[in-house]
mmCIF file of C-alpha atoms in Angstrom:
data_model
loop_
_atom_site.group_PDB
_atom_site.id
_atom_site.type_symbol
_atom_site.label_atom_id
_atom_site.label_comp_id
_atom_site.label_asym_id
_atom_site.label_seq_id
_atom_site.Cartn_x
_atom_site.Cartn_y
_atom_site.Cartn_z
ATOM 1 C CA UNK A 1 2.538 -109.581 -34.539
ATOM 2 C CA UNK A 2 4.098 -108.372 -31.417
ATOM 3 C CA UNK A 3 7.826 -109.604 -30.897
ATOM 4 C CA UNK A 4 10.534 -108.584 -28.370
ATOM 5 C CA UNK A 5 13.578 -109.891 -27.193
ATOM 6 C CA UNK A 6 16.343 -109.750 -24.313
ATOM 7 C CA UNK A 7 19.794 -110.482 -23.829
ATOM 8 C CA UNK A 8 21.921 -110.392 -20.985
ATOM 9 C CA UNK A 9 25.099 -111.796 -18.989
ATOM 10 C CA UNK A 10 24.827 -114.633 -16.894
ATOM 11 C CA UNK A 11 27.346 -115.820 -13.615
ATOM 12 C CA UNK A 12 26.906 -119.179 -14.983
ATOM 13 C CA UNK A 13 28.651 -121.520 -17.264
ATOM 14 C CA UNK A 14 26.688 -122.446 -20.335
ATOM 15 C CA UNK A 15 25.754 -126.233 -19.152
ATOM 16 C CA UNK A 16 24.360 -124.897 -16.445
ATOM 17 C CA UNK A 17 22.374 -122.106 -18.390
ATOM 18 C CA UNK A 18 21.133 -125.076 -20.663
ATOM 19 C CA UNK A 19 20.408 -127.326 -17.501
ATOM 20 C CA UNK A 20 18.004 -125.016 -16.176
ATOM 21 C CA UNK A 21 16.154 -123.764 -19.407
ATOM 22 C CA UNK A 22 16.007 -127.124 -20.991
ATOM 23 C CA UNK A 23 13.597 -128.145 -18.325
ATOM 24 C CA UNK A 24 10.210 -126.581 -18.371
ATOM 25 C CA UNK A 25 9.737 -127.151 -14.686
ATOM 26 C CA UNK A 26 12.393 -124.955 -13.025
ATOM 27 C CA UNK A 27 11.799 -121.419 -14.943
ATOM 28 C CA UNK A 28 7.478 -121.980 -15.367
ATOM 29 C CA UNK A 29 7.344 -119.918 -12.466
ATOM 30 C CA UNK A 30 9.208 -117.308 -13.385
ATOM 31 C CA UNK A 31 7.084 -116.385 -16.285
ATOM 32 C CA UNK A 32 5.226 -112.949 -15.432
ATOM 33 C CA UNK A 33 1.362 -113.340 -14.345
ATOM 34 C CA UNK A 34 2.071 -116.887 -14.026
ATOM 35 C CA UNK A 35 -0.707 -119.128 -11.780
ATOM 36 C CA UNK A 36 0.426 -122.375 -12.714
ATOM 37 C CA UNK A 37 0.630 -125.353 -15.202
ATOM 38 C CA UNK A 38 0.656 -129.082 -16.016
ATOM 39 C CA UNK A 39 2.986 -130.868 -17.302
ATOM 40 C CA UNK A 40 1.488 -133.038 -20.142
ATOM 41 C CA UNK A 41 4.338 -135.008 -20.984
ATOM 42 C CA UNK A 42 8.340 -133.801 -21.506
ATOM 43 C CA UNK A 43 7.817 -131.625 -24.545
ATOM 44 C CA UNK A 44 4.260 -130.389 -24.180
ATOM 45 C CA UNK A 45 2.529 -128.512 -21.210
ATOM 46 C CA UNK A 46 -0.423 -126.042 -20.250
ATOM 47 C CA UNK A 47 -0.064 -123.053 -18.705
ATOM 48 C CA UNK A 48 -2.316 -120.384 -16.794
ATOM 49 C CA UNK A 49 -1.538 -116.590 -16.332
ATOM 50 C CA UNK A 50 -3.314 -113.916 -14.988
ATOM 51 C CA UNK A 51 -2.743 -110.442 -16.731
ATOM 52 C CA UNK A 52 -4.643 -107.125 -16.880
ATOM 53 C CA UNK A 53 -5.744 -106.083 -20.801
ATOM 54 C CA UNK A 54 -6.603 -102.399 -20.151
ATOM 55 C CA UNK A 55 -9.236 -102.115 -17.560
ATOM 56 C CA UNK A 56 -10.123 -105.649 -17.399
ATOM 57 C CA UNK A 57 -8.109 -108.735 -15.640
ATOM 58 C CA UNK A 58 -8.250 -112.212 -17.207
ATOM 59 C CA UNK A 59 -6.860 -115.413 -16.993
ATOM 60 C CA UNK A 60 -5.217 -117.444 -19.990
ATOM 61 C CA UNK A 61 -4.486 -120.976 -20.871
ATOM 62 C CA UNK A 62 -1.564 -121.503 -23.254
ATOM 63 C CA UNK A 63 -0.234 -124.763 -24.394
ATOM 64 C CA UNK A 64 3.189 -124.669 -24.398
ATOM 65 C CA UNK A 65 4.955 -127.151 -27.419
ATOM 66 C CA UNK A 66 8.933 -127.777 -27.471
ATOM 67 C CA UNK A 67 9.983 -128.184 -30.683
ATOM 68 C CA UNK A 68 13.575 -127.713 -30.796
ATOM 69 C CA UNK A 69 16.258 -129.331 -28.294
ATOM 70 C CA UNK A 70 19.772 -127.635 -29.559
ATOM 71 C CA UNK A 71 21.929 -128.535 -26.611
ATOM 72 C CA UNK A 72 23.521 -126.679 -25.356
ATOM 73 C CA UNK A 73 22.611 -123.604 -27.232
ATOM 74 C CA UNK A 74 18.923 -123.100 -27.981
ATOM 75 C CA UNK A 75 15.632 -124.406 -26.632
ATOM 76 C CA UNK A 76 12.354 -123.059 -28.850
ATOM 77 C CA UNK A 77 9.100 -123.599 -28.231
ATOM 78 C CA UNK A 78 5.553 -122.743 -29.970
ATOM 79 C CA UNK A 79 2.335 -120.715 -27.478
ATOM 80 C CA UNK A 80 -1.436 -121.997 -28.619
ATOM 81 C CA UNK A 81 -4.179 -119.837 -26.586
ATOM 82 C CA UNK A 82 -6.381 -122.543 -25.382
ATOM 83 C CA UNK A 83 -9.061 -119.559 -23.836
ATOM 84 C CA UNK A 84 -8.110 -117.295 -26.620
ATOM 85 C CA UNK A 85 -7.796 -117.225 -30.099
ATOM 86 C CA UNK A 86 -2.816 -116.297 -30.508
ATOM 87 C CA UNK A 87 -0.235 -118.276 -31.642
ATOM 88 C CA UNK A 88 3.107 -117.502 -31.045
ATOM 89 C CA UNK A 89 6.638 -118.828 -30.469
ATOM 90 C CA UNK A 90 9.601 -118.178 -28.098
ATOM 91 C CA UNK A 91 13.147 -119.333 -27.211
ATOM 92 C CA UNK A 92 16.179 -119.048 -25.280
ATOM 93 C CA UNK A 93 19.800 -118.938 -26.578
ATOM 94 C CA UNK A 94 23.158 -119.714 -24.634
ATOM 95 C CA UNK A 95 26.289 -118.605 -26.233
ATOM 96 C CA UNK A 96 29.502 -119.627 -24.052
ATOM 97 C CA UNK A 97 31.582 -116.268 -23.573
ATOM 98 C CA UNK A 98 34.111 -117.893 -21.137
ATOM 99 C CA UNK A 99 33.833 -120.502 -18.280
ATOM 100 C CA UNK A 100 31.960 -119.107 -15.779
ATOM 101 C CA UNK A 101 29.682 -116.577 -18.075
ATOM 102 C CA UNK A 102 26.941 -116.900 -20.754
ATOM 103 C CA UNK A 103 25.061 -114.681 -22.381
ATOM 104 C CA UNK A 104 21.547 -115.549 -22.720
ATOM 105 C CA UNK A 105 18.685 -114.316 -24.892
ATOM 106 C CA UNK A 106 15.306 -114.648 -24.529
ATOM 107 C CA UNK A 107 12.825 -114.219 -27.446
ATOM 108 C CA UNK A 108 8.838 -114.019 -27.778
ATOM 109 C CA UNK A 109 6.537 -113.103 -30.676
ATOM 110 C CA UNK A 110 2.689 -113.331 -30.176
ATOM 111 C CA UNK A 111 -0.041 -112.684 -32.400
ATOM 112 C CA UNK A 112 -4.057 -112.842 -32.029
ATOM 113 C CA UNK A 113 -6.410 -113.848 -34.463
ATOM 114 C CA UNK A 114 -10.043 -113.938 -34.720
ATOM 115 C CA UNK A 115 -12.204 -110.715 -34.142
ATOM 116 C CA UNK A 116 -10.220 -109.402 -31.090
ATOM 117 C CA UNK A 117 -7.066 -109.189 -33.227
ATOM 118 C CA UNK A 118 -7.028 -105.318 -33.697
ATOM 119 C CA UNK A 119 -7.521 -105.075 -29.908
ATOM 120 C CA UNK A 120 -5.085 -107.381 -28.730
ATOM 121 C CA UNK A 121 -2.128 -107.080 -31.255
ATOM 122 C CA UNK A 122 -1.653 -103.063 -30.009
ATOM 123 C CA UNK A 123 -1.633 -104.464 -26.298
ATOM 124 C CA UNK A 124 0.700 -107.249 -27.120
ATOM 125 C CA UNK A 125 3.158 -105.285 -28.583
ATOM 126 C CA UNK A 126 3.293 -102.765 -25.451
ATOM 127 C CA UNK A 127 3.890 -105.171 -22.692
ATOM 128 C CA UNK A 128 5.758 -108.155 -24.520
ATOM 129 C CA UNK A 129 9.204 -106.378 -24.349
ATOM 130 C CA UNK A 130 8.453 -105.820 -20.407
ATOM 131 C CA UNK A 131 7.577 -109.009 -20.395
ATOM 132 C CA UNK A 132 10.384 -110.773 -21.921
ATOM 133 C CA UNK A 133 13.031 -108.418 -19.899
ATOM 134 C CA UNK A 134 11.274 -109.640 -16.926
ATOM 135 C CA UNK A 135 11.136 -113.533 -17.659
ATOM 136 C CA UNK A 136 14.852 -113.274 -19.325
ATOM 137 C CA UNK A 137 15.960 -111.957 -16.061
ATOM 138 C CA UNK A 138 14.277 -113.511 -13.792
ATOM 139 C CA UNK A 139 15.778 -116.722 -15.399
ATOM 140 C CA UNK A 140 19.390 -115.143 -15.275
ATOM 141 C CA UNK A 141 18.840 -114.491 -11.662
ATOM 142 C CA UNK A 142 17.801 -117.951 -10.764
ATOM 143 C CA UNK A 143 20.344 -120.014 -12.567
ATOM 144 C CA UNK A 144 23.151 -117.528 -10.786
ATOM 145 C CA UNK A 145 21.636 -117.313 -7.731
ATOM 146 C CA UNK A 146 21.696 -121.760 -7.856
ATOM 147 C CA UNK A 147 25.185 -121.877 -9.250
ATOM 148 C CA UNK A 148 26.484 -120.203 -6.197
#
């Protein structure tokens, strides 16, 4: 199982950290290789990326299942490959460090089953900490960049 996880200081009070990843719809695009998704209903959506695995580029559908609302500190959420046999599970974290910052931690762990597993599990766990860095950031970005 590939995890990873990244933390860093955000311009931004911690409603407004929670206001913008409580809601699916403002970070989605932020997520690396994303090409878009669908909203299925307030806690439930499906996703599609585009990503390179070695040599070859593919495209993935992930449903994407909130399962824990922790205003304002936490949102978690479960991945189910749709095209591809992984589960995994991610979240975010706010923790108030004074008015006007948060710090904010984003978390993902992945893991592929079926006969692909030994394959994909290697190549997980190489570009999920790039990965998360990236969408953690990104996200930091955006919410300071808005609360301007």
């Amino acid at each position: 199982m590939a995890t990873a996880t990244h933390t860093t200081t955000v311009k931004a009070g911690q409603q407004q950290v929670w206001a913008f990843v409580s809601d699916m719809e403002k970070w989605a695009k932020l997520v690396p290789g994303y090409r878009n998704h669908e909203m299925i209903n307030e806690k439930q959506s499906k996703w599609i990326f585009a990503g390179n695995v070695g040599v070859l580029k593919k495209s993935v559908e992930v449903q994407i299942d909130i399962i824990n609302w922790e205003e304002p500190s936490k949102i978690s959420f479960d991945l189910t490959g749709l095209t591809d046999k992984f589960t995994g599970s991610g979240y975010f974290t706010a923790k108030e460090i004074d008015a006007q910052n948060t710090e904010m931690s984003g978390f993902l762990e992945i893991k592929a089953g079926g006969i692909a597993a030994p394959v994909l599990n290697p190549i997980f766990s190489a570009v999920l900490p790039k990965a998360t860095s990236m969408l953690t950031e990104r996200v930091a970005n955006k919410i300071q960049s808005e609360a301007k």
